[in-house]
PDB file of C-alpha atoms in Angstrom:
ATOM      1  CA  UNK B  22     -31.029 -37.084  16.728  1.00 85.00           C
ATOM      2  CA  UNK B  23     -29.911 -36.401  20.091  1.00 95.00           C
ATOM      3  CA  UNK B  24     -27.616 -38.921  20.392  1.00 96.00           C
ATOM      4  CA  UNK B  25     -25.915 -37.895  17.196  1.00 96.00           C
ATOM      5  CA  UNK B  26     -25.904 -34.435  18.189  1.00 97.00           C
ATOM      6  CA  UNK B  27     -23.812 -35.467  21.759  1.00 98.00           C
ATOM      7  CA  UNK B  28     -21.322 -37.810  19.066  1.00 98.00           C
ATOM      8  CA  UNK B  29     -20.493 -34.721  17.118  1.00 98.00           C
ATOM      9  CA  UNK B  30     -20.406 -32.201  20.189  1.00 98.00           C
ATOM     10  CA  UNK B  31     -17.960 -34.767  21.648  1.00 98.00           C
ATOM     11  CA  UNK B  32     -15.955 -34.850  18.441  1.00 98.00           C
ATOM     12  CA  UNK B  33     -15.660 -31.431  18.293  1.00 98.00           C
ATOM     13  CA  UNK B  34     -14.551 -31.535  22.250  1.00 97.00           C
ATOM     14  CA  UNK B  35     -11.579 -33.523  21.105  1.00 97.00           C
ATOM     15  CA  UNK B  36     -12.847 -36.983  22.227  1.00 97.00           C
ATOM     16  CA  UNK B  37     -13.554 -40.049  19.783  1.00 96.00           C
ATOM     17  CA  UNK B  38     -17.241 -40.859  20.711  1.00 97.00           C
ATOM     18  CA  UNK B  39     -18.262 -44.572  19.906  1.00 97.00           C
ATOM     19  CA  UNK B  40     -22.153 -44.585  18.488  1.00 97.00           C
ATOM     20  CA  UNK B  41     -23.885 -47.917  19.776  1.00 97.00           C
ATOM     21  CA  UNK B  42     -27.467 -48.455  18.279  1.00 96.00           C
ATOM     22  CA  UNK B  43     -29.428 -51.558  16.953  1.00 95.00           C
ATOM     23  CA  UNK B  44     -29.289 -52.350  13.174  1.00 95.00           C
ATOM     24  CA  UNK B  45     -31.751 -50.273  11.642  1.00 93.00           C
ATOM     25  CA  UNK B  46     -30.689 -47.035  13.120  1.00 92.00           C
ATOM     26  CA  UNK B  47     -27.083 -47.331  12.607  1.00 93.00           C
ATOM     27  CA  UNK B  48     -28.094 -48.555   8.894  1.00 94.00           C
ATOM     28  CA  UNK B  49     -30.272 -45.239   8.565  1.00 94.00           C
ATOM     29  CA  UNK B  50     -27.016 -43.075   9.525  1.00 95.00           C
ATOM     30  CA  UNK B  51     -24.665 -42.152   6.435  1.00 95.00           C
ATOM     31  CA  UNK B  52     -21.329 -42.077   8.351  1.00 94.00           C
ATOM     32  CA  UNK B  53     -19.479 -41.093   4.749  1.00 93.00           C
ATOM     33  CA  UNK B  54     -21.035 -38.219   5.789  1.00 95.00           C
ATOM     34  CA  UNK B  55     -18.540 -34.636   6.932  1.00 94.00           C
ATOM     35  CA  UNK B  56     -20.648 -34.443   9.850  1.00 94.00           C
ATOM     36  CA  UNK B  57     -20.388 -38.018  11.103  1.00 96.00           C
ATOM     37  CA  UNK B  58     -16.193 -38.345   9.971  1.00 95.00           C
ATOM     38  CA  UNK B  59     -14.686 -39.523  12.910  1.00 96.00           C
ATOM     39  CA  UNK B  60     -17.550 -40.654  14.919  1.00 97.00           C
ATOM     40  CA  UNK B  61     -17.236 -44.632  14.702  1.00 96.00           C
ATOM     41  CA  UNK B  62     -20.775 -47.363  15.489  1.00 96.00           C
ATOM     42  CA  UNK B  63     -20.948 -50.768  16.920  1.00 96.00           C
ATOM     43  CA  UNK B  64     -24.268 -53.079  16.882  1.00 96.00           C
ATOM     44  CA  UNK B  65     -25.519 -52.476  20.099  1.00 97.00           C
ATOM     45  CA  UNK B  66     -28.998 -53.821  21.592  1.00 97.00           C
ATOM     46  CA  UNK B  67     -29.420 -52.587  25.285  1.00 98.00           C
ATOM     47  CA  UNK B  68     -31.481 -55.539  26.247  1.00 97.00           C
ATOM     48  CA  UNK B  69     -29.557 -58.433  25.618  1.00 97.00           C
ATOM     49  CA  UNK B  70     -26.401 -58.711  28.516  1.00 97.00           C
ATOM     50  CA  UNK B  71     -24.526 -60.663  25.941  1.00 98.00           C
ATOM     51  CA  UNK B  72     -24.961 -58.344  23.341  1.00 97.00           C
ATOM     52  CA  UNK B  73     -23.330 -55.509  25.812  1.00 98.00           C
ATOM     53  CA  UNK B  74     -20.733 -57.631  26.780  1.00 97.00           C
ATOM     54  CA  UNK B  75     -19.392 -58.658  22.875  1.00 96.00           C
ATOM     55  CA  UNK B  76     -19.636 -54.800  22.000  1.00 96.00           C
ATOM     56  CA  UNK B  77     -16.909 -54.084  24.542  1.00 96.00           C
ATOM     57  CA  UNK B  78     -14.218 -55.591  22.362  1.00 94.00           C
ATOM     58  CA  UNK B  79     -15.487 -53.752  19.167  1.00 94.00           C
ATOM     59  CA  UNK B  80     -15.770 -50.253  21.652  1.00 96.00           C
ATOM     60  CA  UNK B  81     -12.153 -50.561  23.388  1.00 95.00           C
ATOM     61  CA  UNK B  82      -9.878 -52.783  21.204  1.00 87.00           C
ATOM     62  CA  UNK B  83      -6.680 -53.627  22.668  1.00 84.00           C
ATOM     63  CA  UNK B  84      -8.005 -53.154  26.224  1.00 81.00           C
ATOM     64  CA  UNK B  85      -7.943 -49.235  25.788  1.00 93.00           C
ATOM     65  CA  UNK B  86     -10.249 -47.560  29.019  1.00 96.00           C
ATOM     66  CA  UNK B  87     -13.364 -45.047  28.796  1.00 97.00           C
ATOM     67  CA  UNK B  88     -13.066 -41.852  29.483  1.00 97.00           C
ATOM     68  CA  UNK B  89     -16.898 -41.242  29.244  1.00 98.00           C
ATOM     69  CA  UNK B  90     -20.175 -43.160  29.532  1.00 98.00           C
ATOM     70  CA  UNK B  91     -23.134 -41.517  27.839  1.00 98.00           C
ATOM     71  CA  UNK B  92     -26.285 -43.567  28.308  1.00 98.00           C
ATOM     72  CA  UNK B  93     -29.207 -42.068  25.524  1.00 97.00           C
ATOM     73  CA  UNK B  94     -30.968 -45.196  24.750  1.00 95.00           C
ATOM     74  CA  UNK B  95     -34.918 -44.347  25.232  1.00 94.00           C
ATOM     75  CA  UNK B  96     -38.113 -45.695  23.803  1.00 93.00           C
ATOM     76  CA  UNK B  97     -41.299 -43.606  24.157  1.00 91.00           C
ATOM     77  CA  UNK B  98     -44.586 -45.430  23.908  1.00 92.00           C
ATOM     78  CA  UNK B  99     -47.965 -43.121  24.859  1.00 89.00           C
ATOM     79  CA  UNK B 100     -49.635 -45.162  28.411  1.00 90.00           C
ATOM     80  CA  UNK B 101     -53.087 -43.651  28.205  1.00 90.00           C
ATOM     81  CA  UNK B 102     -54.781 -44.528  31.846  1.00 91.00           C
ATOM     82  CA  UNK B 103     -57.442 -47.746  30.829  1.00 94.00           C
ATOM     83  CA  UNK B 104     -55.519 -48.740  27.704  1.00 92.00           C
ATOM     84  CA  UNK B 105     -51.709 -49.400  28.756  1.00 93.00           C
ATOM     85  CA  UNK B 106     -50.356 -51.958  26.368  1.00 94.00           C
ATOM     86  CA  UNK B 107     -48.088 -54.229  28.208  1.00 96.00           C
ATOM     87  CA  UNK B 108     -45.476 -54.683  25.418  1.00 97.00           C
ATOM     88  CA  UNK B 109     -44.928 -50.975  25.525  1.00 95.00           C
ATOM     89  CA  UNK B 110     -44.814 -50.190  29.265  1.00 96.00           C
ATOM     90  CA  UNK B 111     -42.321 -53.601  29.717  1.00 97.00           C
ATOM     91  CA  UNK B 112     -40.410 -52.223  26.744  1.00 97.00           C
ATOM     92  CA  UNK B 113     -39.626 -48.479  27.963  1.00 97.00           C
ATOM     93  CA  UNK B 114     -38.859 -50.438  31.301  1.00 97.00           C
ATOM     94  CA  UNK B 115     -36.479 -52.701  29.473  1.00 97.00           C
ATOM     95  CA  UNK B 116     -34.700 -50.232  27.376  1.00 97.00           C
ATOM     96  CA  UNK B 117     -34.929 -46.663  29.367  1.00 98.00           C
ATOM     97  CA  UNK B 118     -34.051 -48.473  32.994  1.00 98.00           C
ATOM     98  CA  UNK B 119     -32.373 -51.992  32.415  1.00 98.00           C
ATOM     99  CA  UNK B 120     -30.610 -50.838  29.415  1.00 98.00           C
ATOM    100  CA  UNK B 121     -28.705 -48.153  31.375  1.00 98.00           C
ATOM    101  CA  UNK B 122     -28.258 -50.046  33.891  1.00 98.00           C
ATOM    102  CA  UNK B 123     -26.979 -53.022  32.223  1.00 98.00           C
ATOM    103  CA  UNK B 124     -24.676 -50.989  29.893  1.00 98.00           C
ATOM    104  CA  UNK B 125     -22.964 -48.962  33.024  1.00 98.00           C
ATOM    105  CA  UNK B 126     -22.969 -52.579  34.601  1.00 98.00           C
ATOM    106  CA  UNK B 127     -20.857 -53.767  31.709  1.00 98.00           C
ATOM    107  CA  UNK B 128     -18.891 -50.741  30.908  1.00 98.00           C
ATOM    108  CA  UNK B 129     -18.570 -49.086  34.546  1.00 98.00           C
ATOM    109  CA  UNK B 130     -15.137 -51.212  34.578  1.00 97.00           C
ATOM    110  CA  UNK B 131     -13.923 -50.311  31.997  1.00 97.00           C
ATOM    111  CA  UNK B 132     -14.297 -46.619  32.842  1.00 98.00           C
ATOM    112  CA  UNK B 133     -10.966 -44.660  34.041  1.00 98.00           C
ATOM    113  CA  UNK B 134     -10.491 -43.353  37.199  1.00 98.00           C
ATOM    114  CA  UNK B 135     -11.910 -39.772  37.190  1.00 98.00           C
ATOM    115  CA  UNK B 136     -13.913 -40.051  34.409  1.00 98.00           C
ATOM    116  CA  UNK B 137     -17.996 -39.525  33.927  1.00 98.00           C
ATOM    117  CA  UNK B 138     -21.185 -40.929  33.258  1.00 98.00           C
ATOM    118  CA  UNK B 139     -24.059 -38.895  31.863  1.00 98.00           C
ATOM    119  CA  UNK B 140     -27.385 -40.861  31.827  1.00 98.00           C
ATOM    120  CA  UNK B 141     -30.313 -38.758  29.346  1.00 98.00           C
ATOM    121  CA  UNK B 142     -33.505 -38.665  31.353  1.00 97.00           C
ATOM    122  CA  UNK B 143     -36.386 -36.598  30.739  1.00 95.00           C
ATOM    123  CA  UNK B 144     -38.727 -33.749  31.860  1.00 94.00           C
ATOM    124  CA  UNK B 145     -41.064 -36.416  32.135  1.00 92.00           C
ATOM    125  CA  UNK B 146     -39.147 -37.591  35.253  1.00 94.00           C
ATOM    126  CA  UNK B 147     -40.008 -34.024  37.109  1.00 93.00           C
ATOM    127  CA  UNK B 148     -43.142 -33.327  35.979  1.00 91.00           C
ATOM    128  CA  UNK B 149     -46.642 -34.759  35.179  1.00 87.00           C
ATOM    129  CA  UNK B 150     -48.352 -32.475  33.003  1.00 80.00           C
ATOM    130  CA  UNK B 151     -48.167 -34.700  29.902  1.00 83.00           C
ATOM    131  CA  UNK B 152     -50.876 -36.878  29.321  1.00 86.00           C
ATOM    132  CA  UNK B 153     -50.471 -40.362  28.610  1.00 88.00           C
ATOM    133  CA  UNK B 154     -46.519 -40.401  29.323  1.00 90.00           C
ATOM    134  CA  UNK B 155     -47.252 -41.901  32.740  1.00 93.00           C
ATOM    135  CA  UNK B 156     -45.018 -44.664  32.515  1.00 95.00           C
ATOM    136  CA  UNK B 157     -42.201 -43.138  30.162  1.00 95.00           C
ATOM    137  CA  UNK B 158     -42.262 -40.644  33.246  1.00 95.00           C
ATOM    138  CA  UNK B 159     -41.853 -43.433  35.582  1.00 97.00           C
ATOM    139  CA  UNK B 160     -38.867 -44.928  33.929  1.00 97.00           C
ATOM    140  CA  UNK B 161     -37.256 -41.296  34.059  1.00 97.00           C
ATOM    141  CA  UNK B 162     -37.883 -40.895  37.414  1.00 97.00           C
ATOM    142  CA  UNK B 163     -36.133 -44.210  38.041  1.00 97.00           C
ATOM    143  CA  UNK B 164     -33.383 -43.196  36.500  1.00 97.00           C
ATOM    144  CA  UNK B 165     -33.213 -40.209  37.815  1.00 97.00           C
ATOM    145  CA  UNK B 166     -32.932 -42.152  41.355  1.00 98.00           C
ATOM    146  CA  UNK B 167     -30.259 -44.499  39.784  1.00 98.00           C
ATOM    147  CA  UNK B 168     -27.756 -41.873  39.097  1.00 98.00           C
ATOM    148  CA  UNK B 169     -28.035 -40.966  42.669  1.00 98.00           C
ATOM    149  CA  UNK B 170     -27.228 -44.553  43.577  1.00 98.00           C
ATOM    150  CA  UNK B 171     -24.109 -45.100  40.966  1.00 98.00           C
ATOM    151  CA  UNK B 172     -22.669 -41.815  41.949  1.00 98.00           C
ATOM    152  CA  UNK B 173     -22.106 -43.130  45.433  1.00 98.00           C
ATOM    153  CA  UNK B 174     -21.060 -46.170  43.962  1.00 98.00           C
ATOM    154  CA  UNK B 175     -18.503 -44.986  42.020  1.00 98.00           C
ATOM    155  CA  UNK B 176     -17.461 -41.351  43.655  1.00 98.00           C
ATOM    156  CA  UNK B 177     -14.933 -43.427  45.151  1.00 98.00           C
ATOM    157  CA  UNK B 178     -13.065 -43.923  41.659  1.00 98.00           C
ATOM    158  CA  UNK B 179     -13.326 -40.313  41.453  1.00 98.00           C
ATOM    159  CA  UNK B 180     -15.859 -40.754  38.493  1.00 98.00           C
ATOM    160  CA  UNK B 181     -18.764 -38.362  38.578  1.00 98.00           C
ATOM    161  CA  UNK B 182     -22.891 -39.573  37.420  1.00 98.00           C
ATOM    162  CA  UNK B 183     -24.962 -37.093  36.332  1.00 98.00           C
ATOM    163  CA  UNK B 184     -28.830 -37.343  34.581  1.00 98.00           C
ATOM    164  CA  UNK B 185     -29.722 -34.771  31.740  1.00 98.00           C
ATOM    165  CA  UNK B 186     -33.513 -34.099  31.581  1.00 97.00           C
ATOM    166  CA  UNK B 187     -34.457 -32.923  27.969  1.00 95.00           C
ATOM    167  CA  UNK B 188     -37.608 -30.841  27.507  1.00 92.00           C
ATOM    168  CA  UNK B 189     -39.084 -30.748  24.492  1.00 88.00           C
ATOM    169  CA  UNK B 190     -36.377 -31.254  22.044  1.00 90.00           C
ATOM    170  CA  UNK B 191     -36.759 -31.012  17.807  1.00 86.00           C
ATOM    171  CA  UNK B 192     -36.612 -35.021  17.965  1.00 77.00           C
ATOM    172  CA  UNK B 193     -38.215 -37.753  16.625  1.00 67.00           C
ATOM    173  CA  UNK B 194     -39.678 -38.643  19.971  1.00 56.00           C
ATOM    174  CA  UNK B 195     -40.764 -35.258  21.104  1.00 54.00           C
ATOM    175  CA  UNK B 196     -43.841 -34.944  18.680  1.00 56.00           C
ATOM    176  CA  UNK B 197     -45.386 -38.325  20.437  1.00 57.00           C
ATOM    177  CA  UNK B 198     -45.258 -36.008  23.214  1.00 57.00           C
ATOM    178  CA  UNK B 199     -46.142 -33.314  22.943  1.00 56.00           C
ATOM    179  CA  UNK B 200     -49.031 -34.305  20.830  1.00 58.00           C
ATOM    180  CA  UNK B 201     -51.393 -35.388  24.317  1.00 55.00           C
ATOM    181  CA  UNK B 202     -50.170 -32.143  25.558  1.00 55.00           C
ATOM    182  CA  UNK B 203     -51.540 -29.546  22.928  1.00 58.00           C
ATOM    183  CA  UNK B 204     -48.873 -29.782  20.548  1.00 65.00           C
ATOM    184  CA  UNK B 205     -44.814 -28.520  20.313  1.00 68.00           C
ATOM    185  CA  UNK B 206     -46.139 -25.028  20.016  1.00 71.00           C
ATOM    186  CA  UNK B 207     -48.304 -25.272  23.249  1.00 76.00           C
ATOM    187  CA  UNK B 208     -45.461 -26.433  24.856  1.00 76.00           C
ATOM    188  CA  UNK B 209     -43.139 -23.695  23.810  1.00 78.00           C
ATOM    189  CA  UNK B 210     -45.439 -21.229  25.028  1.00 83.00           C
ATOM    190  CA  UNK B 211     -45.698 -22.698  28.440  1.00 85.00           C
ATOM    191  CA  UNK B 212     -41.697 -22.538  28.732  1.00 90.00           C
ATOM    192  CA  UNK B 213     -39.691 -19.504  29.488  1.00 94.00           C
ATOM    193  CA  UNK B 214     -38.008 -19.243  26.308  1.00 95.00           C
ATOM    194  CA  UNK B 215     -40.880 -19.785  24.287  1.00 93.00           C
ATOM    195  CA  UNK B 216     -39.549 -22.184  22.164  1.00 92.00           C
ATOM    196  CA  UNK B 217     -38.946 -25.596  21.894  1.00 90.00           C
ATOM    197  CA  UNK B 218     -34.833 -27.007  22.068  1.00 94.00           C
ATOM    198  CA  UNK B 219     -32.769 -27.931  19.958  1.00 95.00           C
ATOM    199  CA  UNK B 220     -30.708 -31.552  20.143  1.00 96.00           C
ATOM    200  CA  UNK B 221     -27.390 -29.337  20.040  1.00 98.00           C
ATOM    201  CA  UNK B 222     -28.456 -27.457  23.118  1.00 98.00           C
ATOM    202  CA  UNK B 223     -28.096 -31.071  25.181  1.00 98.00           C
ATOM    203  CA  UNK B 224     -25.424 -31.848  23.532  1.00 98.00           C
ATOM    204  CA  UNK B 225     -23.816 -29.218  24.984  1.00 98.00           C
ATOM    205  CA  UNK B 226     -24.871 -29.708  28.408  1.00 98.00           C
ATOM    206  CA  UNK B 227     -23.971 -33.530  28.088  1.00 98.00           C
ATOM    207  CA  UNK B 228     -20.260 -32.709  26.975  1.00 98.00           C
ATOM    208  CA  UNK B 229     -19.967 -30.108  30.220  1.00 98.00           C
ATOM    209  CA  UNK B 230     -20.502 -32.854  32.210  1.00 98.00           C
ATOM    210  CA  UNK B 231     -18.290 -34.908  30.543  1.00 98.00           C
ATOM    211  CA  UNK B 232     -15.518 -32.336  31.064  1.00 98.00           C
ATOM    212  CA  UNK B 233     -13.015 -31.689  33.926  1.00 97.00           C
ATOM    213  CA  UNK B 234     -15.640 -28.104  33.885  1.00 98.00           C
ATOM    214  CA  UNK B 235     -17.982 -29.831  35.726  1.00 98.00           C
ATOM    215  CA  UNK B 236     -15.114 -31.689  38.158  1.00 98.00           C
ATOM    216  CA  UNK B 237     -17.192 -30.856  41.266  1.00 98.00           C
ATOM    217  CA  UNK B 238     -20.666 -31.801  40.036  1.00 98.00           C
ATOM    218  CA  UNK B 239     -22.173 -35.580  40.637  1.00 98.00           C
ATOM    219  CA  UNK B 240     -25.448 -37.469  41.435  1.00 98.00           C
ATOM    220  CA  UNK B 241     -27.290 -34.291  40.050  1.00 98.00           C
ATOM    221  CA  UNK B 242     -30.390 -34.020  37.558  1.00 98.00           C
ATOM    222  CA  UNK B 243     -29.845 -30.776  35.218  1.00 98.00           C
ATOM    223  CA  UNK B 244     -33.018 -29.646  33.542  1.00 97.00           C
ATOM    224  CA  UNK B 245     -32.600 -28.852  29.815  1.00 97.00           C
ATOM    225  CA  UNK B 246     -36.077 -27.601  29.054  1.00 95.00           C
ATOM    226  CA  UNK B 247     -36.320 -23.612  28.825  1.00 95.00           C
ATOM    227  CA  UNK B 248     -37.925 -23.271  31.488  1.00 94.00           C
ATOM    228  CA  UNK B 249     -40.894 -25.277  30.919  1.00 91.00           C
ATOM    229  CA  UNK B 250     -40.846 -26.545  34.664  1.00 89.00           C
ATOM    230  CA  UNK B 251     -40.384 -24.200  36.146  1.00 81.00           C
ATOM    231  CA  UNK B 252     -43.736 -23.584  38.318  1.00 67.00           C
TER     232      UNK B 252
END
C-alpha cells in the first residue's frame, strides 16, 4: 500500500514512477484502474542480481536516465527471543538490506546527476519498544547506516540519499506489528497525534525528498510516525 501510495504521489508530482514487485503482487494490482493510469510495473525480485539487472532494460528503454530511486521493498516476519526462525530473520536480511542495496548497486548508474534516492526504513530502526520485531529492527537500523554511507558515495554526483522511517502506517504490515505491542490503537495513543498514519502521509514525505525542495537535505533519517518516538 505504501509503495502504491509513493507511485501515485509521484504521478501526481509530474514524474512517471516505474512499480517493480514480484509476480503475485503486481498480479493483485488492477492497473486499468483511474488511480493506477500512468503508473507502469516490471517483474522485479530484489534478491536475485540478475533479476535487477534484466529489469533495467524494461525500467529505462532506450537508455533513458533516473531521476529518482525509491527503495520500499520490506518483509516483516515477528523474531520472538527463543523462537527466531531462520528462514525469516535471513529473509528480512535478504530483502530489507541486500535488496536495497543490490537495487541502488544496479540502478545507482543509471541515476542522473543531481537526482535522489529515498530508501523506506522504519520506526523499528530508532526504537525498541516492539516486541518480537528485533531483527526487522535490525535490518532498519542497517539501513538506516547505509544511507549514510551511499550519500557520501554519491554526494559527489550531486545526488542526495535519504531514509524514511514509517510509524505505524494503515498497511498490511503494520497489524503484524503492532499486534506484540498492544494493538494499532495502543500505539496511536502512545503517539502525539493519537492516531495511527496513513500510506499518503509518506508518500508525501518520500516525494519532498525526491524534489529540488529538499536540494540541501542528504544522508538524513526523517521520522514519519506522529510522534510516537518521541521520548
Amino acid at each position: 500500500m505504501i509503495g502504491m501510495a509513493i507511485c501515485r504521489s509521484l504521478r501526481d508530482a509530474g514524474w512517471t514512477p516505474v512499480a517493480g514487485d514480484l509476480a503475485p503482487a503486481i498480479d493483485s494490482i488492477d492497473w486499468d484502474h483511474p488511480d493506477n493510469i500512468d503508473i507502469r510495473s516490471v517483474l522485479l525480485d530484489v534478491s536475485d542480481r540478475q533479476a535487477v539487472e534484466a529489469s533495467v532494460a524494461d525500467v529505462l528503454p532506450e537508455g533513458l536516465l533516473l531521476g529518482g530511486l525509491v527503495n520500499c521493498a520490506g518483509v516483516l516476519r515477528d523474531t520472538f527471543l527463543g523462537a527466531v526462525h531462520e528462514d525469516h530473520m535471513r529473509l528480512m536480511f535478504e530483502v530489507n538490506v541486500a535488496g536495497t542495496a543490490r537495487v541502488t548497486d544496479v540502478y545507482a548508474p543509471h541515476l542522473v546527476d543531481g537526482g535522489a534516492i529515498v530508501n523506506i526504513g522504519s520506526l523499528t530502526g530508532e526504537i525498541g519498544s516492539f516486541v518480537g520485531a528485533s531483527v526487522y529492527g535490525a535490518t532498519k537500523a542497517g539501513l538506516r547506516a547505509y544511507t549514510r554511507y551511499l550519500a557520501v558515495e554519491l554526494g559527489a554526483r550531486g545526488i542526495r540519499v535519504n531514509n524514511v522511517a514509517p510509524g505505524v502506517i494503515r498497511a498490511p504490515m503494520s497489524p503484524s506489528m503492532a499486534a506484540v505491542s498492544g494493538g494499532e490503537e495502543q500505539c496511536a495513543e502512545r503517539s502525539i497525534l493519537k492516531r495511527i498514519g496513513e500510506p499518503e502521509e509518506v508518500a508525501s514525505v518520500v516525494e519532498f525528498l525526491l524534489s529540488s525542495k529538499s536540494s540541501f537535505v542528504t544522508a538524513q533519517t526523517l521520522l514519519v510516525d506522529g510522534g510516537l518516538a518521541t521520548p
